């Protein structure tokens, strides 16, 4: 396995998309970025700016000993995970100044191997007064948002039979209908677990897969039915939030392939699946009381990487190796490609933010099918320091992180 593939696997974190009927994102307050990949957990900001920023002014910068977690933001408070003195912590700080407010220990740190780096992997999920976070060794903790005080905890491996994936647990918790949902697969695992948000009590398990996965659950209403989707090597499937009952499934890419990216729900009851070697678009249809899934197209021209593929006006923006590509979502045909190097994306209005994996550069790129255009670029990190953590955006501030630093910028238009 190559270094890049190992890094992509470690950095491919979980998502929990909260979508409205037909797969369209629900509008949420622009000031919050409450978990991995934003308010709707698809890498898109609700800010509808028609013009890209002219530049970005640095507000603060913090050093960190290690970790891949994204920065989650709600009500002026930012929360992430990082390594400190051999342990992994959830850390809260003031989003505007970077001043630390509290920290809470999760467990012993994840030690990198085979090209990966030390430190936690998943991103905390913020929901009201709660913070939910998953450590790489399988500790799931619920914390008080104001104080960091622990409310409840589970050890997914020791108590619930989950198998630790080769690169550690990487899924970010999904909060849906009073539940906290997280994959916990493996031969002795229970597949997908749902805990009561308030008490931590196990409500149901959905043992529809025996594979471990780095991908998280996604919540959406598709074909008129609210459901929780998840992806693993042997099966891609959806269950009922009420009881974990199987609603539909398709075969995964194979047990030899590690699944990292979560399903992306598109308008028209479609679901995009991205794997390391190809992508696949499926259609969910209803016949009577049953749901079924059928393939629309499959293509190697779009593949999984560190962040979500961005959907905009009938087109998909993502990566195929070092190339940024734009595809027609209906057909999978490439509209354009540009050799930018691999990176992570955040969508906002008519443009995309692109943070390079090793260049240390931030680019602002047009989200248009007519061709690659670049509004500006600037170096925000030291080159050749791994940057595989997704960008965050709240209150017109952009937050970025690599394995050594976190930084916040005020966007100037």
Short mmCIF file of C-alpha atoms in Angstrom, two decimals, residues 108-376:
data_model
loop_
_atom_site.label_atom_id
_atom_site.label_comp_id
_atom_site.label_asym_id
_atom_site.label_seq_id
_atom_site.Cartn_x
_atom_site.Cartn_y
_atom_site.Cartn_z
CA UNK A 108 -4.31 6.61 24.72
CA UNK A 109 -3.20 8.17 21.48
CA UNK A 110 -3.27 6.42 18.14
CA UNK A 111 0.29 5.61 17.10
CA UNK A 112 0.88 5.99 13.39
CA UNK A 113 2.29 3.13 11.35
CA UNK A 114 2.99 2.33 7.73
CA UNK A 115 3.20 5.99 6.75
CA UNK A 116 0.35 7.30 8.90
CA UNK A 117 0.82 9.82 11.71
CA UNK A 118 0.11 9.79 15.45
CA UNK A 119 -3.08 11.29 16.81
CA UNK A 120 -6.89 11.09 16.62
CA UNK A 121 -8.66 10.68 13.31
CA UNK A 122 -12.40 11.40 13.58
CA UNK A 123 -14.10 14.78 13.96
CA UNK A 124 -16.37 15.63 16.92
CA UNK A 125 -20.07 16.19 16.28
CA UNK A 126 -21.73 19.18 17.97
CA UNK A 127 -25.46 19.05 18.69
CA UNK A 128 -27.02 21.57 21.07
CA UNK A 129 -25.32 21.23 24.45
CA UNK A 130 -23.64 17.94 23.47
CA UNK A 131 -20.30 16.97 21.95
CA UNK A 132 -19.91 13.42 20.64
CA UNK A 133 -16.46 12.15 19.73
CA UNK A 134 -14.91 8.82 18.76
CA UNK A 135 -11.30 7.93 19.51
CA UNK A 136 -9.20 5.79 17.15
CA UNK A 137 -9.15 2.87 19.61
CA UNK A 138 -12.95 2.77 19.73
CA UNK A 139 -13.85 5.01 22.66
CA UNK A 140 -17.14 6.82 22.04
CA UNK A 141 -17.68 9.71 24.48
CA UNK A 142 -20.46 12.22 25.13
CA UNK A 143 -19.34 15.53 26.64
CA UNK A 144 -20.98 18.70 27.88
CA UNK A 145 -20.43 21.46 25.32
CA UNK A 146 -19.93 24.19 27.93
CA UNK A 147 -17.59 22.44 30.35
CA UNK A 148 -16.21 19.34 28.64
CA UNK A 149 -17.55 17.16 31.47
CA UNK A 150 -18.05 13.54 30.41
CA UNK A 151 -21.65 12.33 30.36
CA UNK A 152 -21.22 8.76 29.13
CA UNK A 153 -18.76 6.55 27.26
CA UNK A 154 -18.53 3.21 25.45
CA UNK A 155 -15.58 1.07 24.37
CA UNK A 156 -16.73 -0.26 21.00
CA UNK A 157 -14.07 -2.96 20.84
CA UNK A 158 -13.97 -4.22 24.42
CA UNK A 159 -17.69 -4.03 25.21
CA UNK A 160 -19.44 -4.33 21.86
CA UNK A 161 -17.22 -6.65 19.84
CA UNK A 162 -16.13 -4.18 17.17
CA UNK A 163 -12.89 -4.86 15.31
CA UNK A 164 -10.47 -1.95 15.23
CA UNK A 165 -9.77 -1.10 11.58
CA UNK A 166 -6.13 -1.31 10.51
CA UNK A 167 -5.74 2.48 10.65
CA UNK A 168 -7.98 3.01 13.69
CA UNK A 169 -11.62 3.99 14.12
CA UNK A 170 -12.20 7.05 11.92
CA UNK A 171 -15.97 7.55 11.86
CA UNK A 172 -17.53 10.76 13.14
CA UNK A 173 -20.77 10.14 15.06
CA UNK A 174 -24.11 10.77 13.37
CA UNK A 175 -26.82 12.43 15.50
CA UNK A 176 -30.26 11.48 14.16
CA UNK A 177 -33.68 11.32 15.84
CA UNK A 178 -32.34 11.28 19.39
CA UNK A 179 -29.71 8.68 18.51
CA UNK A 180 -25.93 8.68 18.15
CA UNK A 181 -25.03 6.29 15.32
CA UNK A 182 -21.60 4.82 14.59
CA UNK A 183 -20.30 1.82 12.60
CA UNK A 184 -18.72 -0.96 14.66
CA UNK A 185 -18.10 -3.82 12.25
CA UNK A 186 -15.88 -6.87 12.10
CA UNK A 187 -16.59 -10.58 12.39
CA UNK A 188 -17.70 -10.20 16.03
CA UNK A 189 -19.08 -6.67 15.64
CA UNK A 190 -22.69 -5.60 15.39
CA UNK A 191 -22.40 -3.61 12.17
CA UNK A 192 -24.08 -0.29 12.86
CA UNK A 193 -24.82 0.82 16.43
CA UNK A 194 -27.40 3.35 17.65
CA UNK A 195 -27.16 4.78 21.17
CA UNK A 196 -29.65 6.92 23.05
CA UNK A 197 -28.27 10.44 22.85
CA UNK A 198 -29.06 11.36 26.46
CA UNK A 199 -28.16 8.18 28.34
CA UNK A 200 -25.78 6.30 26.04
CA UNK A 201 -28.00 3.19 26.20
CA UNK A 202 -27.69 0.91 23.15
CA UNK A 203 -31.04 1.18 21.33
CA UNK A 204 -30.43 -1.07 18.33
CA UNK A 205 -27.73 -2.67 16.23
CA UNK A 206 -27.83 -3.45 12.51
CA UNK A 207 -25.50 -6.41 11.79
CA UNK A 208 -25.89 -6.21 8.01
CA UNK A 209 -22.13 -6.14 7.39
CA UNK A 210 -19.09 -7.95 8.78
CA UNK A 211 -16.53 -5.54 7.32
CA UNK A 212 -14.76 -2.76 9.13
CA UNK A 213 -15.09 0.68 7.59
CA UNK A 214 -13.72 4.20 7.88
CA UNK A 215 -16.94 5.61 6.47
CA UNK A 216 -19.73 6.95 8.66
CA UNK A 217 -23.47 6.79 8.51
CA UNK A 218 -25.49 9.38 6.56
CA UNK A 219 -29.08 10.42 7.30
CA UNK A 220 -31.40 11.40 4.44
CA UNK A 221 -34.95 11.18 3.13
CA UNK A 222 -34.85 9.24 -0.13
CA UNK A 223 -37.84 8.02 -2.13
CA UNK A 224 -40.06 9.40 0.62
CA UNK A 225 -38.43 7.37 3.40
CA UNK A 226 -36.15 8.61 6.16
CA UNK A 227 -33.14 6.32 6.36
CA UNK A 228 -29.57 5.93 7.57
CA UNK A 229 -27.03 4.96 4.91
CA UNK A 230 -23.62 3.42 5.49
CA UNK A 231 -20.83 1.97 3.36
CA UNK A 232 -18.45 -0.92 3.95
CA UNK A 233 -16.37 -3.22 1.78
CA UNK A 234 -18.94 -5.99 1.50
CA UNK A 235 -22.16 -3.98 1.43
CA UNK A 236 -23.63 -0.51 0.95
CA UNK A 237 -27.00 -0.33 2.67
CA UNK A 238 -29.68 1.75 4.38
CA UNK A 239 -31.65 1.05 7.53
CA UNK A 240 -34.66 2.48 9.32
CA UNK A 241 -33.70 4.96 12.08
CA UNK A 242 -36.39 3.49 14.33
CA UNK A 243 -35.02 -0.04 14.61
CA UNK A 244 -32.09 -0.63 12.23
CA UNK A 245 -34.29 -2.66 9.85
CA UNK A 246 -32.68 -3.16 6.41
CA UNK A 247 -34.34 -1.03 3.71
CA UNK A 248 -32.10 -1.69 0.69
CA UNK A 249 -28.55 -2.77 -0.13
CA UNK A 250 -26.03 -3.17 -2.95
CA UNK A 251 -22.72 -5.00 -3.04
CA UNK A 252 -19.65 -3.13 -1.85
CA UNK A 253 -16.39 -2.90 -3.81
CA UNK A 254 -14.96 -6.08 -2.24
CA UNK A 255 -13.37 -7.05 1.03
CA UNK A 256 -9.87 -6.32 -0.29
CA UNK A 257 -10.80 -2.63 -0.69
CA UNK A 258 -11.05 -0.35 2.35
CA UNK A 259 -14.06 1.97 2.19
CA UNK A 260 -13.42 5.46 3.50
CA UNK A 261 -15.86 7.92 1.95
CA UNK A 262 -19.48 8.05 3.01
CA UNK A 263 -22.38 8.00 0.54
CA UNK A 264 -23.35 11.37 -0.93
CA UNK A 265 -27.09 11.83 -1.41
CA UNK A 266 -28.03 13.78 -4.55
CA UNK A 267 -31.35 15.21 -5.76
CA UNK A 268 -33.61 12.80 -7.60
CA UNK A 269 -33.23 9.96 -5.06
CA UNK A 270 -29.67 9.28 -6.23
CA UNK A 271 -26.67 8.25 -4.14
CA UNK A 272 -23.02 8.69 -5.16
CA UNK A 273 -20.54 6.11 -3.88
CA UNK A 274 -16.82 6.88 -4.21
CA UNK A 275 -14.11 4.26 -3.73
CA UNK A 276 -10.34 4.37 -4.20
CA UNK A 277 -10.47 3.10 -7.78
CA UNK A 278 -13.87 4.21 -9.07
CA UNK A 279 -17.19 5.88 -8.33
CA UNK A 280 -20.74 4.64 -8.77
CA UNK A 281 -24.09 6.42 -8.97
CA UNK A 282 -27.18 4.50 -7.90
CA UNK A 283 -30.90 5.28 -7.94
CA UNK A 284 -33.21 4.41 -5.05
CA UNK A 285 -36.77 3.57 -6.13
CA UNK A 286 -39.96 2.59 -4.35
CA UNK A 287 -42.25 -0.24 -5.39
CA UNK A 288 -45.10 -0.64 -2.95
CA UNK A 289 -43.62 -0.75 0.54
CA UNK A 290 -40.18 -1.86 -0.64
CA UNK A 291 -37.12 0.13 -1.72
CA UNK A 292 -34.54 -1.02 -4.25
CA UNK A 293 -31.27 0.31 -5.65
CA UNK A 294 -30.06 0.16 -9.26
CA UNK A 295 -26.88 1.44 -10.89
CA UNK A 296 -27.00 4.48 -13.18
CA UNK A 297 -23.30 4.64 -14.03
CA UNK A 298 -19.86 3.58 -12.85
CA UNK A 299 -16.62 5.35 -13.67
CA UNK A 300 -12.90 5.43 -12.76
CA UNK A 301 -12.83 9.14 -13.67
CA UNK A 302 -13.87 10.12 -10.13
CA UNK A 303 -12.45 8.49 -7.00
CA UNK A 304 -12.42 8.84 -3.24
CA UNK A 305 -10.01 11.17 -1.53
CA UNK A 306 -9.78 13.17 1.71
CA UNK A 307 -13.00 15.14 1.51
CA UNK A 308 -16.42 14.99 -0.08
CA UNK A 309 -17.20 15.27 -3.74
CA UNK A 310 -19.07 18.56 -4.18
CA UNK A 311 -22.38 18.58 -6.08
CA UNK A 312 -23.37 21.83 -7.76
CA UNK A 313 -26.06 22.50 -10.39
CA UNK A 314 -26.03 19.02 -11.89
CA UNK A 315 -22.26 18.58 -11.75
CA UNK A 316 -19.77 16.81 -9.48
CA UNK A 317 -16.40 18.25 -8.45
CA UNK A 318 -13.83 15.87 -6.99
CA UNK A 319 -10.52 14.13 -7.57
CA UNK A 320 -9.07 11.43 -9.76
CA UNK A 321 -5.57 11.09 -8.36
CA UNK A 322 -3.77 14.45 -8.68
CA UNK A 323 -6.42 15.89 -10.99
CA UNK A 324 -9.41 17.98 -9.97
CA UNK A 325 -12.28 16.91 -12.22
CA UNK A 326 -15.76 18.14 -13.09
CA UNK A 327 -18.28 15.48 -14.13
CA UNK A 328 -21.84 15.59 -15.42
CA UNK A 329 -23.74 13.97 -12.55
CA UNK A 330 -26.35 12.47 -14.88
CA UNK A 331 -23.90 10.61 -17.12
CA UNK A 332 -20.52 10.50 -15.37
CA UNK A 333 -18.89 12.18 -18.36
CA UNK A 334 -15.93 14.49 -17.66
CA UNK A 335 -16.48 18.17 -18.44
CA UNK A 336 -12.96 19.25 -17.51
CA UNK A 337 -9.90 18.21 -15.51
CA UNK A 338 -7.00 20.18 -14.04
CA UNK A 339 -3.78 18.89 -12.49
CA UNK A 340 -3.93 20.63 -9.11
CA UNK A 341 -2.52 17.84 -6.97
CA UNK A 342 -4.64 15.93 -4.47
CA UNK A 343 -6.44 17.88 -1.79
CA UNK A 344 -9.70 18.51 0.05
CA UNK A 345 -12.65 20.63 -1.09
CA UNK A 346 -15.20 22.95 0.47
CA UNK A 347 -18.03 24.38 -1.63
CA UNK A 348 -19.45 27.87 -1.20
CA UNK A 349 -21.78 29.59 -3.64
CA UNK A 350 -20.14 29.83 -7.04
CA UNK A 351 -16.71 28.63 -5.96
CA UNK A 352 -14.68 25.93 -4.25
CA UNK A 353 -11.89 26.14 -1.67
CA UNK A 354 -9.12 23.61 -2.32
CA UNK A 355 -6.44 22.81 0.26
CA UNK A 356 -3.52 20.85 -1.20
CA UNK A 357 -2.35 17.69 0.54
CA UNK A 358 1.35 18.53 0.46
CA UNK A 359 1.65 21.95 -1.24
CA UNK A 360 0.44 23.95 1.77
CA UNK A 361 -1.56 26.04 -0.71
CA UNK A 362 -5.14 27.23 -0.48
CA UNK A 363 -6.87 27.87 -3.81
CA UNK A 364 -10.24 29.41 -4.64
CA UNK A 365 -11.62 27.78 -7.79
CA UNK A 366 -14.77 28.43 -9.82
CA UNK A 367 -17.50 25.78 -9.42
CA UNK A 368 -18.46 25.89 -13.08
CA UNK A 369 -18.69 23.15 -15.73
CA UNK A 370 -17.30 25.51 -18.38
CA UNK A 371 -13.68 25.10 -17.30
CA UNK A 372 -11.10 25.51 -14.54
CA UNK A 373 -10.75 29.07 -13.26
CA UNK A 374 -8.78 30.23 -10.24
CA UNK A 375 -9.63 33.39 -8.27
CA UNK A 376 -6.54 33.32 -6.08
#
